[in-house]
Coordinates of C-alpha atoms in Angstrom, one line a residue:
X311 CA -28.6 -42.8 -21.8
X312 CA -31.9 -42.8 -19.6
X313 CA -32.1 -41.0 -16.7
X314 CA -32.7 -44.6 -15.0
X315 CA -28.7 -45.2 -16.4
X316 CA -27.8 -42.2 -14.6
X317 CA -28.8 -42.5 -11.2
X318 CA -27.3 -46.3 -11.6
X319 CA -23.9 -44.6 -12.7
X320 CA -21.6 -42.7 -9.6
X321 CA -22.5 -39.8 -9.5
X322 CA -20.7 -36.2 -8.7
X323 CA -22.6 -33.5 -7.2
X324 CA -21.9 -29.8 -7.0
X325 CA -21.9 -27.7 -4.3
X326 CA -22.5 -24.1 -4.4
X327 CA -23.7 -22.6 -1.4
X328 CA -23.7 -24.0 2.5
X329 CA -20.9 -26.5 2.8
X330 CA -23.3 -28.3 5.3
X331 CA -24.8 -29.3 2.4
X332 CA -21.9 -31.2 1.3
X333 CA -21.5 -32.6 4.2
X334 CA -24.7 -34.5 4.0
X335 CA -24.1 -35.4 0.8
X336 CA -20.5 -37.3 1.8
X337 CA -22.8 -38.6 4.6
X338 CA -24.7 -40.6 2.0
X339 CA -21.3 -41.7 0.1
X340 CA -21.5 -39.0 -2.4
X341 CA -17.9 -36.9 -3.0
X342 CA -19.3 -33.6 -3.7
X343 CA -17.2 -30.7 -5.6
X344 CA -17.4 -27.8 -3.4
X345 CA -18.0 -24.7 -5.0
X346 CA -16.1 -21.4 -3.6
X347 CA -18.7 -18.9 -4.5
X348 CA -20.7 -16.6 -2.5
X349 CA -23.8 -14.4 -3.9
X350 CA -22.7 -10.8 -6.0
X351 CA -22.5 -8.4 -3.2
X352 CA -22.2 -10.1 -0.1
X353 CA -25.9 -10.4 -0.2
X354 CA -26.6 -7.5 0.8
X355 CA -30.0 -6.1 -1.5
X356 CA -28.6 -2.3 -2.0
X357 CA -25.3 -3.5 -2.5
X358 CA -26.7 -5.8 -5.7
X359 CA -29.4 -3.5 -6.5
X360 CA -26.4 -0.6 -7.4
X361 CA -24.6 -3.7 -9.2
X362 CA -27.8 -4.1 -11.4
X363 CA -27.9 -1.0 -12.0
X364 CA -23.9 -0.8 -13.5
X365 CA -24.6 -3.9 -15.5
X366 CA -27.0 -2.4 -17.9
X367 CA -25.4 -2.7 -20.9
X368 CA -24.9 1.3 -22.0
X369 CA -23.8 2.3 -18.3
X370 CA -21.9 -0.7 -18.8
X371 CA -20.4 0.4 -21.6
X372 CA -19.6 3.8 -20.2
X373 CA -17.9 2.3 -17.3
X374 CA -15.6 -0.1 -19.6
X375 CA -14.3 3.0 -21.7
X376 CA -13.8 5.5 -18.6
X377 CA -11.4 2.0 -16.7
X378 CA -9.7 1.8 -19.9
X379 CA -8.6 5.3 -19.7
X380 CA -7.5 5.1 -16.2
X381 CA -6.0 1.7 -17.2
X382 CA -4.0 3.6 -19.7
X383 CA -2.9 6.1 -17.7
X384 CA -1.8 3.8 -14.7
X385 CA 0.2 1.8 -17.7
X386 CA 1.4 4.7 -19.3
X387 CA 3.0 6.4 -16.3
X388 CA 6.7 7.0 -16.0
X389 CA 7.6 8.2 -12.3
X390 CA 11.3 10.0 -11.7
X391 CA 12.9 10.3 -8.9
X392 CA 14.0 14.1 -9.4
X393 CA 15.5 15.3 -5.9
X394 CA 14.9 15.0 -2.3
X395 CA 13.5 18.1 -0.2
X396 CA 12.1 18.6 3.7
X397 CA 8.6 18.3 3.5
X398 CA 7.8 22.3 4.5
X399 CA 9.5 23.5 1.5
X400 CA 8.1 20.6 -0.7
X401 CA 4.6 18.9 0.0
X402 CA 1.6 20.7 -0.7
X403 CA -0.4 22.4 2.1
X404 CA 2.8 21.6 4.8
X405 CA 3.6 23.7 7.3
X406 CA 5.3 23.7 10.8
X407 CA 2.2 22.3 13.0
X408 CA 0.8 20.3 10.5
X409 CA 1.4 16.2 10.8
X410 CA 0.4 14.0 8.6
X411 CA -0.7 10.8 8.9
X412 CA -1.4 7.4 7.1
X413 CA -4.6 5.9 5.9
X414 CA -8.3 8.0 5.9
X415 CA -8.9 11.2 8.3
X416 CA -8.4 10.3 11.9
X417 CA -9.0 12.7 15.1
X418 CA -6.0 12.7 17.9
X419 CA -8.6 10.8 20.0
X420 CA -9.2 8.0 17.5
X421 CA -5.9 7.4 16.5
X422 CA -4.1 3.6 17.6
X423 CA -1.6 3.6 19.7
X424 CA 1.7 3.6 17.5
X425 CA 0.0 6.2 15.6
X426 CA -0.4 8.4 19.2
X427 CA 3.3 7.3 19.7
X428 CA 4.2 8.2 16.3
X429 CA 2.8 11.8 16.8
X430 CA 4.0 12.5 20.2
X431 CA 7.6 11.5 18.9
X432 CA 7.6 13.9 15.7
X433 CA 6.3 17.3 18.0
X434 CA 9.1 16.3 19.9
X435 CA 11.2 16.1 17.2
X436 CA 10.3 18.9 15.5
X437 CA 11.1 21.1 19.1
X438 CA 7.1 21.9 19.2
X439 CA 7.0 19.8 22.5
X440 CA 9.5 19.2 25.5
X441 CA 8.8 15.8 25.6
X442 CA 6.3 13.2 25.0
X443 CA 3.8 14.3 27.9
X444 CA 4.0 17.9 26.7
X445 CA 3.3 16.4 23.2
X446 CA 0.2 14.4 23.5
X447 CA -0.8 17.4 25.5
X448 CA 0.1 19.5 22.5
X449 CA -1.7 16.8 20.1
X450 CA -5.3 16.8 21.6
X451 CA -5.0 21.0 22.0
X452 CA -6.3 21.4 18.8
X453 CA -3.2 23.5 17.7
X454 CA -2.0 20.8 15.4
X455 CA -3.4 20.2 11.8
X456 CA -3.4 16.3 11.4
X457 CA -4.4 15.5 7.6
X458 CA -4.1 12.4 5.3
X459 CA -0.4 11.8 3.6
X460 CA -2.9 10.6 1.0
X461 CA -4.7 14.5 0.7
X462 CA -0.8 15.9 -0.2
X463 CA -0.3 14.2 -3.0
X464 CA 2.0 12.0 -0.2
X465 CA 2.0 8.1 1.0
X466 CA 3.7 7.2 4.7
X467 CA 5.1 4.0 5.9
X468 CA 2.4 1.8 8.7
X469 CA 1.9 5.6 11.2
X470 CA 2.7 7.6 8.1
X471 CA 4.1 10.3 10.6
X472 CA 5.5 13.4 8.5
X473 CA 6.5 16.2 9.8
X474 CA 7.9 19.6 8.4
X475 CA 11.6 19.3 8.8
X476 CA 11.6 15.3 7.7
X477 CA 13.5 14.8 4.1
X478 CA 10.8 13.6 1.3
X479 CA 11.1 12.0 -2.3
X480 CA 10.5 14.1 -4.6
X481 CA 9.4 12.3 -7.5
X482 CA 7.4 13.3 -11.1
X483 CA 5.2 11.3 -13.3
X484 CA 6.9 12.6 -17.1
X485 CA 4.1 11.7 -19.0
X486 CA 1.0 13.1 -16.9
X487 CA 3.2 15.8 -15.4
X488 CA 1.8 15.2 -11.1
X489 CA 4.2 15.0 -8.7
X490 CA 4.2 12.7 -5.6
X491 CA 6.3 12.2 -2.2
X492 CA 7.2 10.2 0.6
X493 CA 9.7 10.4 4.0
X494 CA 12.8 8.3 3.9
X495 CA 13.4 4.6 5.4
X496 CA 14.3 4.9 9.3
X497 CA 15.0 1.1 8.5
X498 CA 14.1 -1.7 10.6
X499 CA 14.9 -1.3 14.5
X500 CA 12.9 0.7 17.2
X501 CA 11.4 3.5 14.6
X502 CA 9.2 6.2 14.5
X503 CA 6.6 4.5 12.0
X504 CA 5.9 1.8 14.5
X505 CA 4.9 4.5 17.2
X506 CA 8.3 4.4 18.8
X507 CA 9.6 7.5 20.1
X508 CA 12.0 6.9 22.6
X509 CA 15.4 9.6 22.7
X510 CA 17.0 6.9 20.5
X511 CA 14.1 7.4 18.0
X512 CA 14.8 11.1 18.5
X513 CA 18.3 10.9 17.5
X514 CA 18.0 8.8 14.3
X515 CA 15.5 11.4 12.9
X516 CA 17.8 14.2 13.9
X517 CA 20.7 12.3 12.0
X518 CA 18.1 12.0 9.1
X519 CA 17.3 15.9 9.3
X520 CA 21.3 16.9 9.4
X521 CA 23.0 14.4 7.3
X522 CA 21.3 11.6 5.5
X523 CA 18.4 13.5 3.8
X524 CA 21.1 16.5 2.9
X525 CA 23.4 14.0 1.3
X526 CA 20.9 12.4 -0.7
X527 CA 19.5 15.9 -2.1
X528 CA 23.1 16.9 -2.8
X529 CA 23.5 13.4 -4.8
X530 CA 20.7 14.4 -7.0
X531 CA 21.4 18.2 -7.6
X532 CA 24.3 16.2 -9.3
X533 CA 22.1 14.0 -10.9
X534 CA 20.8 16.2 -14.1
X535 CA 18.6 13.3 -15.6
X536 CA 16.6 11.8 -12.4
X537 CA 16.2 8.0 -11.9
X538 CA 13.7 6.2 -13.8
X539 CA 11.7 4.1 -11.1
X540 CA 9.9 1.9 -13.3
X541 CA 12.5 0.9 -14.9
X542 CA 14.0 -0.1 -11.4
X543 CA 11.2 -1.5 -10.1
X544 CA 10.4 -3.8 -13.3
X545 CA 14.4 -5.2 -12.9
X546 CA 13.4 -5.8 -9.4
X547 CA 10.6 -7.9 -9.3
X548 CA 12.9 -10.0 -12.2
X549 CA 15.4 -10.6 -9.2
X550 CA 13.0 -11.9 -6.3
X551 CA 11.3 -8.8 -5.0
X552 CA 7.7 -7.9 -4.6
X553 CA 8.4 -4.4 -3.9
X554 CA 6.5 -4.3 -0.7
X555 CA 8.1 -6.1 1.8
X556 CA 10.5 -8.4 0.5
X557 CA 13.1 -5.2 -1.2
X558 CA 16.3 -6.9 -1.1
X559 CA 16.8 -6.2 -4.8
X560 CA 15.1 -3.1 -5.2
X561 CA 17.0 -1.3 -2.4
X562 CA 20.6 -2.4 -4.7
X563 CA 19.5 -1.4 -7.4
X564 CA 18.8 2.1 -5.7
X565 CA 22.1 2.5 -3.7
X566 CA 23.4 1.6 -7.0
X567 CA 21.7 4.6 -9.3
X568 CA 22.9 6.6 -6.2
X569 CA 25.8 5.8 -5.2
X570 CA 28.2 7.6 -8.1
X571 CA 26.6 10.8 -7.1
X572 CA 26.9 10.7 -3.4
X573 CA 30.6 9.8 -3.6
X574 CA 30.7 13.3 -5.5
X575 CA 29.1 15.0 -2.7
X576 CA 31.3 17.9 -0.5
X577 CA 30.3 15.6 2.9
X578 CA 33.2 13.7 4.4
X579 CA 34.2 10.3 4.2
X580 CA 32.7 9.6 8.0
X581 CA 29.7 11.3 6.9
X582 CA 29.2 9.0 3.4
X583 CA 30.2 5.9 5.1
X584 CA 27.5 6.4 7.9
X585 CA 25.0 6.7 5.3
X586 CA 26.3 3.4 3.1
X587 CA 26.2 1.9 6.6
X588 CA 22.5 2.7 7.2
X589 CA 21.3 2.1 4.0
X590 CA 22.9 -1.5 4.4
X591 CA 21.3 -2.0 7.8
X592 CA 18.5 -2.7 6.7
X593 CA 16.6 -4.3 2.7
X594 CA 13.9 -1.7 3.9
X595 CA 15.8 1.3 2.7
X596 CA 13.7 1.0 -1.3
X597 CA 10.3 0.1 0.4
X598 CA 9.5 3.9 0.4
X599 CA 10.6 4.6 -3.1
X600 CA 8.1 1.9 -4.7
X601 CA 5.3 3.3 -2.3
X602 CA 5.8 7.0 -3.9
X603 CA 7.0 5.3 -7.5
X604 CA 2.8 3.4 -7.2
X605 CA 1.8 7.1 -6.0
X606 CA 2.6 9.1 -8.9
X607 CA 0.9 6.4 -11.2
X608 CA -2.1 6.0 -9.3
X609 CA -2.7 10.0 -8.7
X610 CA -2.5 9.7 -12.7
X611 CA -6.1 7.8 -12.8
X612 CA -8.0 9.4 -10.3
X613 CA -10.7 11.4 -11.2
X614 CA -12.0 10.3 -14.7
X615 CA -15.6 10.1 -14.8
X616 CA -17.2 6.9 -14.5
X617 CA -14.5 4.7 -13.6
X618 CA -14.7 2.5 -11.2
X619 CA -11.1 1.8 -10.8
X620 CA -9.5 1.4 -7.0
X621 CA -7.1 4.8 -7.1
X622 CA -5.8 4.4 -3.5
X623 CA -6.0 2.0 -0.3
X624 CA -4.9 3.1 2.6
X625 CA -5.1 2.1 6.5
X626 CA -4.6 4.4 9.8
X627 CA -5.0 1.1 12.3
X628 CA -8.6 2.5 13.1
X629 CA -10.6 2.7 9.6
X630 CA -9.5 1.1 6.2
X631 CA -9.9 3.3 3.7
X632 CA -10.4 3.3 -0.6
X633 CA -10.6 6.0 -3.0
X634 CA -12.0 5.4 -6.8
X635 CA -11.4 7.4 -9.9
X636 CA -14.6 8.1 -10.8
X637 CA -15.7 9.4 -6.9
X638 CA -12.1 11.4 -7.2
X639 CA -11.2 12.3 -3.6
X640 CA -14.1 10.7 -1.5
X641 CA -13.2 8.6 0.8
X642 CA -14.7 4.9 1.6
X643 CA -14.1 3.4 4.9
X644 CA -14.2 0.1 7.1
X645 CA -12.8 -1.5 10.1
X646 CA -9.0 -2.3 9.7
X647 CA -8.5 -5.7 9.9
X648 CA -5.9 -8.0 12.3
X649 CA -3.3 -9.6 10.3
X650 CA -2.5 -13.4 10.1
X651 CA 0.8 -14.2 9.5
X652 CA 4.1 -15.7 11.6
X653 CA 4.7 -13.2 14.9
X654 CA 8.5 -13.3 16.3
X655 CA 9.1 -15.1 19.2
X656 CA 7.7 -13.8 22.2
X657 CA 4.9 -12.3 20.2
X658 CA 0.9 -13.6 19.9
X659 CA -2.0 -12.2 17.9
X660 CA -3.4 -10.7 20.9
X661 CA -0.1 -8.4 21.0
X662 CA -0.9 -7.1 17.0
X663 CA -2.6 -3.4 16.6
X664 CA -4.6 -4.0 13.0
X665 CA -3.8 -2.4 9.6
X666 CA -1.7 0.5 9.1
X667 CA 0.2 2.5 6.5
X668 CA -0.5 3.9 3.2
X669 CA 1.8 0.9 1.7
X670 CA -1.1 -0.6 0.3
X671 CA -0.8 1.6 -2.7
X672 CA 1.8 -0.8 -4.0
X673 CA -0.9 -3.3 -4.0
X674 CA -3.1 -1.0 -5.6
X675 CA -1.2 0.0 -8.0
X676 CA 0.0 -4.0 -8.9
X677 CA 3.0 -5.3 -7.0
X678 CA 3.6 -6.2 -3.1
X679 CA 0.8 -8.8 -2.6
X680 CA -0.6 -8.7 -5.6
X681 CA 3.0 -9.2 -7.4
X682 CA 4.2 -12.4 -4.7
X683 CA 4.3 -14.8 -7.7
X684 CA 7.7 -13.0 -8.4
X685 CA 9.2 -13.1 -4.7
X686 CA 8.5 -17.0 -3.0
X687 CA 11.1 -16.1 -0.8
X688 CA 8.5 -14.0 0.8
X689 CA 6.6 -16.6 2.3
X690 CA 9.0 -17.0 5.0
X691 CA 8.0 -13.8 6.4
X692 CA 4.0 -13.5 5.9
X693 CA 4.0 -17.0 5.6
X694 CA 1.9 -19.7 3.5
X695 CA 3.3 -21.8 0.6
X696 CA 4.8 -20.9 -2.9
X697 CA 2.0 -21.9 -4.5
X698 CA -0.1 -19.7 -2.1
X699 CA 2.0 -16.6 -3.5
X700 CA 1.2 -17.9 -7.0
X701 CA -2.1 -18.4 -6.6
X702 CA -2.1 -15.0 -5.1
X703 CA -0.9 -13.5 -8.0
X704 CA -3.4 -15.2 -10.8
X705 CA -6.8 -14.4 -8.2
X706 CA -6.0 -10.7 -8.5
X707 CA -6.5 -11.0 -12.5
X708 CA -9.8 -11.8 -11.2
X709 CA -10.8 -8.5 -10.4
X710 CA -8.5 -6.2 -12.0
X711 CA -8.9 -4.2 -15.4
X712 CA -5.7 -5.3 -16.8
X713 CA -2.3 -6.3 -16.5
X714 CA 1.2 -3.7 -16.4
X715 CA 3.2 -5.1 -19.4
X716 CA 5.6 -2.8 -18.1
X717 CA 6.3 -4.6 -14.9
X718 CA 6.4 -8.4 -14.7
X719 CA 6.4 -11.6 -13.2
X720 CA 8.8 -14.3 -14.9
X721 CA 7.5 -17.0 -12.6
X722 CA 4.3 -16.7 -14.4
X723 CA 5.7 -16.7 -18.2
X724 CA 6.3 -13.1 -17.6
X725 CA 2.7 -12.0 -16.6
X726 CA 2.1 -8.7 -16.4
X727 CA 1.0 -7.6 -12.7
X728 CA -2.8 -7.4 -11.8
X729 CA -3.6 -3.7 -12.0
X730 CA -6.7 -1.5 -12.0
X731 CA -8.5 -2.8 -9.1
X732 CA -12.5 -2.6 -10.5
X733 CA -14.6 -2.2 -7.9
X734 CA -17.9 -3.6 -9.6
X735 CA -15.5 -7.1 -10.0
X736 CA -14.9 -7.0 -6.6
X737 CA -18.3 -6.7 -5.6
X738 CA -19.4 -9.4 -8.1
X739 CA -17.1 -12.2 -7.4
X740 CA -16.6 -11.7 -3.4
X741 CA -12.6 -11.6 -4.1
X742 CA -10.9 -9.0 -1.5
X743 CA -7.7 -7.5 -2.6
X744 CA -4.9 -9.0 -1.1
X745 CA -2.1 -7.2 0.6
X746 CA 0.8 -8.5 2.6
X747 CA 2.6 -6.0 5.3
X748 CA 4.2 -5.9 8.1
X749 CA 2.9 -6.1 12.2
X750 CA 2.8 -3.0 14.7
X751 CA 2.6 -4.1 18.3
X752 CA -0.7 -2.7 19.2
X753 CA 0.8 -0.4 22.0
X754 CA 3.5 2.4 21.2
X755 CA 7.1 2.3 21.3
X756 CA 7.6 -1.5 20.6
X757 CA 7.4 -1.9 16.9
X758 CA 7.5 -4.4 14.4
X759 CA 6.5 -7.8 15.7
X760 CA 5.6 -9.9 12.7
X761 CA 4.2 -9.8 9.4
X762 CA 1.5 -11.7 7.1
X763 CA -1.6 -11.0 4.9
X764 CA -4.4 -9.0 5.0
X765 CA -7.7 -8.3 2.9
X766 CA -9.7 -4.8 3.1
X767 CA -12.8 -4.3 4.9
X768 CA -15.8 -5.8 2.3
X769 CA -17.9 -2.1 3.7
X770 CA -15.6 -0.2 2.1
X771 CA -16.3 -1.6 -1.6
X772 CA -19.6 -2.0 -0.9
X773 CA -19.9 2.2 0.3
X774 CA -17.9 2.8 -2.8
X775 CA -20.3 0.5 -5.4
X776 CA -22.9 2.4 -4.1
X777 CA -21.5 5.7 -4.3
X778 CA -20.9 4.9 -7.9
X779 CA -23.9 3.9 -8.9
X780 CA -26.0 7.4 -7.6
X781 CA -23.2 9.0 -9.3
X782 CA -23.3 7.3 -12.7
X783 CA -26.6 5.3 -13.4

């Protein structure tokens, strides 16, 4: 064919780059391809510069080997749930003033409003404060140690509020030996983790402190052998959860591996059936167990040199924030984002605070958004289609190091979840994890008011490429 044949023939043009330039090109009858690409790095010269630099096949090389590792590890990781405990006899570097919080280190000052309201509701709690005046009083004295769940070996639920005397998982990772916790479901009502802190609040957690989180420890003194969360979590996601916020099977499955034990228990009927009762109020009641479950695999891969696998993301409602294996405990940090998804009635945007809660780790370590291929039903709540959540689900392949043959998704011929987030693929092909959570009113002491999906902050990767790159090349 001559080129004179080929401009006679219809021709298809590709566009990659400006979409206006596709729109002059329809102007003049053509029906361009548009192209969803945008340049390695956002653009930004330092950002591809440190890319550059990792590319060079024997840093390249390195960096491939040290994922692999971490891959192995994430893969490899078998989490137990061995026994529940209050968080001053059990969390590392807990004690009675200390409150920890989700997402990256955050000043009493900083912190969003359910956070604030979160606070002010444990010191009352906890007896340090007569009531919530006293205990914002209390909270910007400097008296109180506020740290990162994240920095003790802990996640939290949107605030991530935990305080000395709440009941924790305690859970251990048999093959690598760390150990990781979290606090216990308050469910899904007016609750402490939205920054509610009301005398009702007040109550439920002292009901928590007295019966629920004393029966569930006595239930697993009983339980010699622990409870294999993987192996929960895998049959799961095979019955239409994603383990982040649709938990409808997860949390059976867990009253079920319970529930022989409790019955054993020396409480009394009222007491057993008060707990069955709260654990039914609510599909919520597992949500906390996968966040500690993707905790005790993650903590697995952090700190092996040269990897530039995504060991933690984590939100506070002020700053998003990343941690990578190879950079071990350094934070990386960026605006939260505002969520988009369906708000309940009576609700709008302008009502949502932005990101919050160290539930993100699910995502990091595979499942929630990056596991919505295995729960359509979710789509009702964060909205979108069910070929959104598949789509969801295949993207993430795009800039992960592997996929968790342990944990599944039969939708997609039994696809092994996304996992090892790399930060270099992030960086190269402008894809932001995705993660799907719930909504905080943006003022304390309303709560939940929708839920949808949400991507990271691209500063964050981009801090963290660059990080990597003075460290390794």
């Amino acid at each position: 064919m001559s080129i004179n044949d080929l401009f006679a023939s219809t021709l298809k043009p590709v566009n990659l780059g400006l979409d206006m330039f596709a729109d002059d090109l329809r102007t003049q009858g053509a029906d361009p391809v548009l192209m969803d690409w945008t340049p390695p790095g956002g653009g930004d010269p330092e950002v591809i510069s440190a890319l550059s630099r990792l590319e060079r096949p024997e840093l390249a090389e390195k960096i491939d080997a040290a994922n692999q590792v971490a891959l192995d590890r994430i893969l490899s990781a078998q989490p137990f749930l061995e026994g529940f405990g209050q968080a001053i006899d059990t969390v590392p570097g807990m004690t009675k003033k200390t409150i920890l919080h989700a997402g990256p280190p955050i000043e009493w000052e900083r912190m969003c409003g359910p956070m604030q309201g979160a606070v002010t509701g444990a010191l009352v709690f906890e007896g340090l404060a007569k009531d919530l005046s006293e205990a914002a009083e209390l909270a910007g004295s400097g008296e109180i140690t506020f740290s990162p769940c994240h920095e003790h070996q802990s996640v939290g639920s949107m605030a991530g509020v935990t305080s000395a005397s709440m009941w924790v998982h305690q859970v251990t990772n048999r093959t690598h030996g760390n150990r990781a916790f979290t606090n216990l479901s308050e469910q899904l009502s007016k609750i402490l983790r939205f920054g509610a802190n009301d005398q009702s609040v007040i109550d439920r957690l002292n009901w928590m402190r007295e019966v629920f989180g004393p029966m569930l420890s006595a239930a697993m003194e009983l339980n010699t052998d622990g409870i294999d969360l993987r192996l929960l979590l895998s049959q799961a996601l095979h019955m239409g959860d994603e383990a982040h916020n649709r938990n409808v099977a997860g949390t059976t499955l867990l009253i079920q591996a319970l529930t022989p034990y409790i019955v054993e228990t020396d409480f009394s009927t009222k007491e057993k059936r008060e707990v069955f009762d709260f654990v039914a109020s609510s599909d919520y009641f597992s949500g906390p167990t996968w966040m500690v479950t993707a905790k005790a695999a993650m903590d697995a891969a952090n700190g092996i040199e040269n990897s530039t696998v995504v060991t933690a993301m984590a939100r506070n409602g002020v700053d998003f924030g990343i941690r990578v294996s190879g950079t071990g405990d350094q934070w990386f940090t960026g605006p939260a984002q505002q969520v988009v998804g369906p708000m309940f009635a009576g609700y709008t945007p302008a009502d949502s605070g932005l990101d919050m809660g160290d539930s993100a780790i699910t995502e990091t370590f595979g499942i929630g958004g990056f596991a919505m291929a295995a729960a359509p039903a979710i789509v009702a709540l964060v909205g979108g289609t069910v070929d959104d959540a598949m789509n969801y689900s295949r993207t993430m392949n795009e800039i992960t190091t592997g996929n968790n043959s342990n944990v599944t998704i039969p939708a997609l011929d039994f696809m092994g979840v996304p996992s090892g987030i790399d930060v270099r693929k992030v960086m190269e092909t402008g894809i932001l994890p995705l993660i799907n959570t719930a909504i905080a009113h943006k003022d304390p002491g309303i709560g939940m008011i929708g839920a949808g999906i949400v991507h990271p902050p691209v500063e964050a990767f981009q801090q963290a490429l660059v990080a990597l790159s003075e460290k390794i090349a």
